[in-house]
């Protein structure tokens, strides 16, 4: 498990394990990130299902267990 996400992570891109951007961190709550997905995001149904993200929302909670790494610019999802 990676470190908890903090307010310092707001604005960072969220990318899948292949580096494709899916959205950005807009807020943090209790160590988890809130992700606003991009309109043109290439999120597959498999990835959405693995993350338990519903299509009807543009903003989703990102669990730490789904994160592979966090650096200065991005939050990378693990290979789901």
PDB file of N, CA and C in Angstrom, residues 1-78:
ATOM      1  N   UNK A   1       0.834  -1.174   0.000  1.00  0.00           N
ATOM      2  CA  UNK A   1       0.000   0.000   0.000  1.00  0.00           C
ATOM      3  C   UNK A   1       0.886   1.247   0.000  1.00  0.00           C
ATOM      4  N   UNK A   2       0.473   2.244  -0.758  1.00  0.00           N
ATOM      5  CA  UNK A   2       1.213   3.506  -0.806  1.00  0.00           C
ATOM      6  C   UNK A   2       0.776   4.400   0.343  1.00  0.00           C
ATOM      7  N   UNK A   3       1.437   5.517   0.466  1.00  0.00           N
ATOM      8  CA  UNK A   3       1.107   6.464   1.528  1.00  0.00           C
ATOM      9  C   UNK A   3      -0.296   7.026   1.321  1.00  0.00           C
ATOM     10  N   UNK A   4      -0.853   7.578   2.388  1.00  0.00           N
ATOM     11  CA  UNK A   4      -2.138   8.257   2.286  1.00  0.00           C
ATOM     12  C   UNK A   4      -1.994   9.472   1.381  1.00  0.00           C
ATOM     13  N   UNK A   5      -3.051   9.774   0.647  1.00  0.00           N
ATOM     14  CA  UNK A   5      -3.063  10.974  -0.177  1.00  0.00           C
ATOM     15  C   UNK A   5      -3.387  12.171   0.710  1.00  0.00           C
ATOM     16  N   UNK A   6      -2.755  13.306   0.420  1.00  0.00           N
ATOM     17  CA  UNK A   6      -2.920  14.508   1.231  1.00  0.00           C
ATOM     18  C   UNK A   6      -3.328  15.677   0.335  1.00  0.00           C
ATOM     19  N   UNK A   7      -3.567  16.819   0.976  1.00  0.00           N
ATOM     20  CA  UNK A   7      -3.912  18.023   0.221  1.00  0.00           C
ATOM     21  C   UNK A   7      -2.820  18.391  -0.774  1.00  0.00           C
ATOM     22  N   UNK A   8      -1.584  18.009  -0.528  1.00  0.00           N
ATOM     23  CA  UNK A   8      -0.482  18.274  -1.461  1.00  0.00           C
ATOM     24  C   UNK A   8      -0.656  17.536  -2.788  1.00  0.00           C
ATOM     25  N   UNK A   9      -1.507  16.513  -2.799  1.00  0.00           N
ATOM     26  CA  UNK A   9      -1.728  15.728  -4.014  1.00  0.00           C
ATOM     27  C   UNK A   9      -2.838  16.296  -4.899  1.00  0.00           C
ATOM     28  N   UNK A  10      -3.542  17.315  -4.411  1.00  0.00           N
ATOM     29  CA  UNK A  10      -4.588  17.938  -5.220  1.00  0.00           C
ATOM     30  C   UNK A  10      -3.988  18.480  -6.513  1.00  0.00           C
ATOM     31  N   UNK A  11      -4.700  18.262  -7.600  1.00  0.00           N
ATOM     32  CA  UNK A  11      -4.254  18.742  -8.902  1.00  0.00           C
ATOM     33  C   UNK A  11      -3.385  17.757  -9.664  1.00  0.00           C
ATOM     34  N   UNK A  12      -2.933  16.708  -9.021  1.00  0.00           N
ATOM     35  CA  UNK A  12      -2.098  15.724  -9.714  1.00  0.00           C
ATOM     36  C   UNK A  12      -2.948  14.897 -10.668  1.00  0.00           C
ATOM     37  N   UNK A  13      -2.338  14.524 -11.777  1.00  0.00           N
ATOM     38  CA  UNK A  13      -2.996  13.641 -12.737  1.00  0.00           C
ATOM     39  C   UNK A  13      -3.115  12.241 -12.152  1.00  0.00           C
ATOM     40  N   UNK A  14      -4.183  11.569 -12.508  1.00  0.00           N
ATOM     41  CA  UNK A  14      -4.348  10.152 -12.178  1.00  0.00           C
ATOM     42  C   UNK A  14      -4.223   9.398 -13.489  1.00  0.00           C
ATOM     43  N   UNK A  15      -3.295   8.438 -13.519  1.00  0.00           N
ATOM     44  CA  UNK A  15      -3.047   7.665 -14.734  1.00  0.00           C
ATOM     45  C   UNK A  15      -3.190   6.180 -14.436  1.00  0.00           C
ATOM     46  N   UNK A  16      -3.566   5.426 -15.476  1.00  0.00           N
ATOM     47  CA  UNK A  16      -3.648   3.978 -15.296  1.00  0.00           C
ATOM     48  C   UNK A  16      -2.237   3.396 -15.303  1.00  0.00           C
ATOM     49  N   UNK A  17      -2.119   2.093 -15.170  1.00  0.00           N
ATOM     50  CA  UNK A  17      -0.794   1.464 -15.066  1.00  0.00           C
ATOM     51  C   UNK A  17       0.035   1.609 -16.337  1.00  0.00           C
ATOM     52  N   UNK A  18      -0.615   1.962 -17.454  1.00  0.00           N
ATOM     53  CA  UNK A  18       0.107   2.163 -18.706  1.00  0.00           C
ATOM     54  C   UNK A  18       0.445   3.633 -18.953  1.00  0.00           C
ATOM     55  N   UNK A  19       0.042   4.520 -18.038  1.00  0.00           N
ATOM     56  CA  UNK A  19       0.348   5.938 -18.171  1.00  0.00           C
ATOM     57  C   UNK A  19      -0.720   6.767 -18.857  1.00  0.00           C
ATOM     58  N   UNK A  20      -1.882   6.176 -19.146  1.00  0.00           N
ATOM     59  CA  UNK A  20      -2.980   6.909 -19.770  1.00  0.00           C
ATOM     60  C   UNK A  20      -3.725   7.714 -18.719  1.00  0.00           C
ATOM     61  N   UNK A  21      -3.867   9.006 -18.954  1.00  0.00           N
ATOM     62  CA  UNK A  21      -4.545   9.877 -17.996  1.00  0.00           C
ATOM     63  C   UNK A  21      -6.040   9.545 -17.939  1.00  0.00           C
ATOM     64  N   UNK A  22      -6.556   9.429 -16.706  1.00  0.00           N
ATOM     65  CA  UNK A  22      -7.982   9.170 -16.521  1.00  0.00           C
ATOM     66  C   UNK A  22      -8.676  10.305 -15.778  1.00  0.00           C
ATOM     67  N   UNK A  23      -7.914  11.188 -15.143  1.00  0.00           N
ATOM     68  CA  UNK A  23      -8.502  12.300 -14.415  1.00  0.00           C
ATOM     69  C   UNK A  23      -7.480  12.973 -13.535  1.00  0.00           C
ATOM     70  N   UNK A  24      -7.977  13.684 -12.509  1.00  0.00           N
ATOM     71  CA  UNK A  24      -7.072  14.367 -11.582  1.00  0.00           C
ATOM     72  C   UNK A  24      -7.660  14.359 -10.174  1.00  0.00           C
ATOM     73  N   UNK A  25      -6.777  14.490  -9.194  1.00  0.00           N
ATOM     74  CA  UNK A  25      -7.187  14.548  -7.790  1.00  0.00           C
ATOM     75  C   UNK A  25      -7.742  15.950  -7.524  1.00  0.00           C
ATOM     76  N   UNK A  26      -9.001  16.028  -7.094  1.00  0.00           N
ATOM     77  CA  UNK A  26      -9.610  17.330  -6.810  1.00  0.00           C
ATOM     78  C   UNK A  26      -9.742  17.589  -5.319  1.00  0.00           C
ATOM     79  N   UNK A  27      -9.671  16.529  -4.517  1.00  0.00           N
ATOM     80  CA  UNK A  27      -9.832  16.680  -3.069  1.00  0.00           C
ATOM     81  C   UNK A  27      -9.273  15.428  -2.406  1.00  0.00           C
ATOM     82  N   UNK A  28      -9.056  15.498  -1.108  1.00  0.00           N
ATOM     83  CA  UNK A  28      -8.665  14.320  -0.332  1.00  0.00           C
ATOM     84  C   UNK A  28      -9.527  14.247   0.911  1.00  0.00           C
ATOM     85  N   UNK A  29      -9.822  13.020   1.314  1.00  0.00           N
ATOM     86  CA  UNK A  29     -10.615  12.771   2.517  1.00  0.00           C
ATOM     87  C   UNK A  29     -10.091  11.512   3.194  1.00  0.00           C
ATOM     88  N   UNK A  30      -9.719  11.652   4.435  1.00  0.00           N
ATOM     89  CA  UNK A  30      -9.263  10.494   5.220  1.00  0.00           C
ATOM     90  C   UNK A  30      -8.192   9.682   4.504  1.00  0.00           C
ATOM     91  N   UNK A  31      -7.260  10.367   3.840  1.00  0.00           N
ATOM     92  CA  UNK A  31      -6.163   9.685   3.176  1.00  0.00           C
ATOM     93  C   UNK A  31      -6.474   9.157   1.793  1.00  0.00           C
ATOM     94  N   UNK A  32      -7.707   9.329   1.362  1.00  0.00           N
ATOM     95  CA  UNK A  32      -8.113   8.866   0.027  1.00  0.00           C
ATOM     96  C   UNK A  32      -8.286  10.065  -0.883  1.00  0.00           C
ATOM     97  N   UNK A  33      -8.145   9.827  -2.177  1.00  0.00           N
ATOM     98  CA  UNK A  33      -8.307  10.904  -3.143  1.00  0.00           C
ATOM     99  C   UNK A  33      -9.687  10.919  -3.745  1.00  0.00           C
ATOM    100  N   UNK A  34     -10.132  12.095  -4.135  1.00  0.00           N
ATOM    101  CA  UNK A  34     -11.351  12.247  -4.921  1.00  0.00           C
ATOM    102  C   UNK A  34     -10.889  12.584  -6.331  1.00  0.00           C
ATOM    103  N   UNK A  35     -11.304  11.752  -7.285  1.00  0.00           N
ATOM    104  CA  UNK A  35     -10.857  11.886  -8.668  1.00  0.00           C
ATOM    105  C   UNK A  35     -11.993  12.424  -9.523  1.00  0.00           C
ATOM    106  N   UNK A  36     -11.693  13.483 -10.260  1.00  0.00           N
ATOM    107  CA  UNK A  36     -12.598  14.005 -11.282  1.00  0.00           C
ATOM    108  C   UNK A  36     -12.113  13.407 -12.588  1.00  0.00           C
ATOM    109  N   UNK A  37     -12.950  12.586 -13.218  1.00  0.00           N
ATOM    110  CA  UNK A  37     -12.528  11.925 -14.447  1.00  0.00           C
ATOM    111  C   UNK A  37     -12.613  12.883 -15.625  1.00  0.00           C
ATOM    112  N   UNK A  38     -11.723  12.676 -16.581  1.00  0.00           N
ATOM    113  CA  UNK A  38     -11.716  13.463 -17.811  1.00  0.00           C
ATOM    114  C   UNK A  38     -12.859  13.017 -18.701  1.00  0.00           C
ATOM    115  N   UNK A  39     -13.446  13.960 -19.437  1.00  0.00           N
ATOM    116  CA  UNK A  39     -14.530  13.631 -20.364  1.00  0.00           C
ATOM    117  C   UNK A  39     -14.070  12.671 -21.440  1.00  0.00           C
ATOM    118  N   UNK A  40     -12.840  12.834 -21.881  1.00  0.00           N
ATOM    119  CA  UNK A  40     -12.314  11.984 -22.953  1.00  0.00           C
ATOM    120  C   UNK A  40     -11.468  10.832 -22.409  1.00  0.00           C
ATOM    121  N   UNK A  41     -11.648  10.529 -21.140  1.00  0.00           N
ATOM    122  CA  UNK A  41     -10.873   9.475 -20.499  1.00  0.00           C
ATOM    123  C   UNK A  41     -11.091   8.142 -21.197  1.00  0.00           C
ATOM    124  N   UNK A  42     -10.044   7.356 -21.254  1.00  0.00           N
ATOM    125  CA  UNK A  42     -10.126   6.046 -21.888  1.00  0.00           C
ATOM    126  C   UNK A  42     -10.380   4.945 -20.856  1.00  0.00           C
ATOM    127  N   UNK A  43     -11.095   5.288 -19.801  1.00  0.00           N
ATOM    128  CA  UNK A  43     -11.401   4.283 -18.784  1.00  0.00           C
ATOM    129  C   UNK A  43     -12.198   3.139 -19.400  1.00  0.00           C
ATOM    130  N   UNK A  44     -11.697   1.948 -19.240  1.00  0.00           N
ATOM    131  CA  UNK A  44     -12.423   0.790 -19.742  1.00  0.00           C
ATOM    132  C   UNK A  44     -13.440   0.337 -18.708  1.00  0.00           C
ATOM    133  N   UNK A  45     -14.411  -0.422 -19.156  1.00  0.00           N
ATOM    134  CA  UNK A  45     -15.404  -0.958 -18.226  1.00  0.00           C
ATOM    135  C   UNK A  45     -14.744  -1.832 -17.173  1.00  0.00           C
ATOM    136  N   UNK A  46     -13.700  -2.554 -17.567  1.00  0.00           N
ATOM    137  CA  UNK A  46     -12.990  -3.413 -16.624  1.00  0.00           C
ATOM    138  C   UNK A  46     -12.344  -2.582 -15.514  1.00  0.00           C
ATOM    139  N   UNK A  47     -11.701  -1.466 -15.893  1.00  0.00           N
ATOM    140  CA  UNK A  47     -11.058  -0.601 -14.912  1.00  0.00           C
ATOM    141  C   UNK A  47     -12.098   0.052 -14.008  1.00  0.00           C
ATOM    142  N   UNK A  48     -13.186   0.540 -14.582  1.00  0.00           N
ATOM    143  CA  UNK A  48     -14.257   1.147 -13.785  1.00  0.00           C
ATOM    144  C   UNK A  48     -14.810   0.145 -12.785  1.00  0.00           C
ATOM    145  N   UNK A  49     -15.014  -1.068 -13.231  1.00  0.00           N
ATOM    146  CA  UNK A  49     -15.545  -2.107 -12.352  1.00  0.00           C
ATOM    147  C   UNK A  49     -14.557  -2.427 -11.235  1.00  0.00           C
ATOM    148  N   UNK A  50     -13.275  -2.535 -11.568  1.00  0.00           N
ATOM    149  CA  UNK A  50     -12.254  -2.850 -10.568  1.00  0.00           C
ATOM    150  C   UNK A  50     -12.158  -1.749  -9.515  1.00  0.00           C
ATOM    151  N   UNK A  51     -12.394  -0.498  -9.932  1.00  0.00           N
ATOM    152  CA  UNK A  51     -12.327   0.640  -9.011  1.00  0.00           C
ATOM    153  C   UNK A  51     -13.665   0.902  -8.324  1.00  0.00           C
ATOM    154  N   UNK A  52     -14.707   0.163  -8.718  1.00  0.00           N
ATOM    155  CA  UNK A  52     -16.077   0.360  -8.215  1.00  0.00           C
ATOM    156  C   UNK A  52     -16.578   1.766  -8.524  1.00  0.00           C
ATOM    157  N   UNK A  53     -16.264   2.261  -9.729  1.00  0.00           N
ATOM    158  CA  UNK A  53     -16.697   3.583 -10.174  1.00  0.00           C
ATOM    159  C   UNK A  53     -17.914   3.454 -11.056  1.00  0.00           C
ATOM    160  N   UNK A  54     -18.932   4.239 -10.782  1.00  0.00           N
ATOM    161  CA  UNK A  54     -20.183   4.251 -11.525  1.00  0.00           C
ATOM    162  C   UNK A  54     -20.093   5.263 -12.662  1.00  0.00           C
ATOM    163  N   UNK A  55     -20.654   4.931 -13.813  1.00  0.00           N
ATOM    164  CA  UNK A  55     -20.638   5.820 -14.975  1.00  0.00           C
ATOM    165  C   UNK A  55     -21.424   7.104 -14.761  1.00  0.00           C
ATOM    166  N   UNK A  56     -22.376   7.102 -13.851  1.00  0.00           N
ATOM    167  CA  UNK A  56     -23.257   8.260 -13.696  1.00  0.00           C
ATOM    168  C   UNK A  56     -22.592   9.419 -12.959  1.00  0.00           C
ATOM    169  N   UNK A  57     -21.427   9.209 -12.398  1.00  0.00           N
ATOM    170  CA  UNK A  57     -20.716  10.253 -11.656  1.00  0.00           C
ATOM    171  C   UNK A  57     -19.444  10.659 -12.374  1.00  0.00           C
ATOM    172  N   UNK A  58     -19.070  11.919 -12.236  1.00  0.00           N
ATOM    173  CA  UNK A  58     -17.796  12.399 -12.782  1.00  0.00           C
ATOM    174  C   UNK A  58     -16.707  12.396 -11.731  1.00  0.00           C
ATOM    175  N   UNK A  59     -17.085  12.239 -10.468  1.00  0.00           N
ATOM    176  CA  UNK A  59     -16.122  12.280  -9.379  1.00  0.00           C
ATOM    177  C   UNK A  59     -16.219  10.981  -8.589  1.00  0.00           C
ATOM    178  N   UNK A  60     -15.060  10.438  -8.247  1.00  0.00           N
ATOM    179  CA  UNK A  60     -14.994   9.114  -7.627  1.00  0.00           C
ATOM    180  C   UNK A  60     -13.946   9.079  -6.526  1.00  0.00           C
ATOM    181  N   UNK A  61     -14.172   8.209  -5.542  1.00  0.00           N
ATOM    182  CA  UNK A  61     -13.192   8.032  -4.483  1.00  0.00           C
ATOM    183  C   UNK A  61     -12.135   7.027  -4.932  1.00  0.00           C
ATOM    184  N   UNK A  62     -10.889   7.376  -4.684  1.00  0.00           N
ATOM    185  CA  UNK A  62      -9.769   6.511  -5.035  1.00  0.00           C
ATOM    186  C   UNK A  62      -9.210   5.894  -3.763  1.00  0.00           C
ATOM    187  N   UNK A  63      -9.327   4.579  -3.657  1.00  0.00           N
ATOM    188  CA  UNK A  63      -8.816   3.858  -2.493  1.00  0.00           C
ATOM    189  C   UNK A  63      -7.308   3.659  -2.618  1.00  0.00           C
ATOM    190  N   UNK A  64      -6.623   3.732  -1.504  1.00  0.00           N
ATOM    191  CA  UNK A  64      -5.163   3.560  -1.492  1.00  0.00           C
ATOM    192  C   UNK A  64      -4.744   2.218  -2.064  1.00  0.00           C
ATOM    193  N   UNK A  65      -5.547   1.185  -1.863  1.00  0.00           N
ATOM    194  CA  UNK A  65      -5.215  -0.146  -2.366  1.00  0.00           C
ATOM    195  C   UNK A  65      -5.127  -0.188  -3.889  1.00  0.00           C
ATOM    196  N   UNK A  66      -5.752   0.785  -4.559  1.00  0.00           N
ATOM    197  CA  UNK A  66      -5.756   0.811  -6.018  1.00  0.00           C
ATOM    198  C   UNK A  66      -4.607   1.625  -6.594  1.00  0.00           C
ATOM    199  N   UNK A  67      -3.804   2.244  -5.727  1.00  0.00           N
ATOM    200  CA  UNK A  67      -2.707   3.108  -6.165  1.00  0.00           C
ATOM    201  C   UNK A  67      -1.388   2.341  -6.109  1.00  0.00           C
ATOM    202  N   UNK A  68      -0.631   2.441  -7.208  1.00  0.00           N
ATOM    203  CA  UNK A  68       0.682   1.809  -7.271  1.00  0.00           C
ATOM    204  C   UNK A  68       1.762   2.746  -6.758  1.00  0.00           C
ATOM    205  N   UNK A  69       1.689   4.020  -7.166  1.00  0.00           N
ATOM    206  CA  UNK A  69       2.716   4.973  -6.751  1.00  0.00           C
ATOM    207  C   UNK A  69       2.185   6.405  -6.849  1.00  0.00           C
ATOM    208  N   UNK A  70       2.872   7.287  -6.122  1.00  0.00           N
ATOM    209  CA  UNK A  70       2.577   8.714  -6.153  1.00  0.00           C
ATOM    210  C   UNK A  70       3.913   9.433  -6.297  1.00  0.00           C
ATOM    211  N   UNK A  71       4.001  10.336  -7.282  1.00  0.00           N
ATOM    212  CA  UNK A  71       5.215  11.138  -7.407  1.00  0.00           C
ATOM    213  C   UNK A  71       4.831  12.613  -7.448  1.00  0.00           C
ATOM    214  N   UNK A  72       5.748  13.469  -7.844  1.00  0.00           N
ATOM    215  CA  UNK A  72       5.500  14.904  -7.825  1.00  0.00           C
ATOM    216  C   UNK A  72       4.395  15.337  -8.780  1.00  0.00           C
ATOM    217  N   UNK A  73       4.157  14.564  -9.834  1.00  0.00           N
ATOM    218  CA  UNK A  73       3.224  14.968 -10.883  1.00  0.00           C
ATOM    219  C   UNK A  73       1.973  14.118 -11.019  1.00  0.00           C
ATOM    220  N   UNK A  74       2.041  12.855 -10.564  1.00  0.00           N
ATOM    221  CA  UNK A  74       0.914  11.971 -10.853  1.00  0.00           C
ATOM    222  C   UNK A  74       0.701  10.907  -9.790  1.00  0.00           C
ATOM    223  N   UNK A  75      -0.516  10.375  -9.830  1.00  0.00           N
ATOM    224  CA  UNK A  75      -0.907   9.231  -9.025  1.00  0.00           C
ATOM    225  C   UNK A  75      -1.147   8.104 -10.023  1.00  0.00           C
ATOM    226  N   UNK A  76      -0.355   7.045  -9.909  1.00  0.00           N
ATOM    227  CA  UNK A  76      -0.444   5.936 -10.868  1.00  0.00           C
ATOM    228  C   UNK A  76      -1.215   4.783 -10.244  1.00  0.00           C
ATOM    229  N   UNK A  77      -2.222   4.317 -10.984  1.00  0.00           N
ATOM    230  CA  UNK A  77      -3.017   3.180 -10.529  1.00  0.00           C
ATOM    231  C   UNK A  77      -2.241   1.891 -10.731  1.00  0.00           C
ATOM    232  N   UNK A  78      -2.470   0.933  -9.860  1.00  0.00           N
ATOM    233  CA  UNK A  78      -1.825  -0.362 -10.040  1.00  0.00           C
ATOM    234  C   UNK A  78      -2.523  -1.102 -11.179  1.00  0.00           C
TER     235      UNK A  78
END
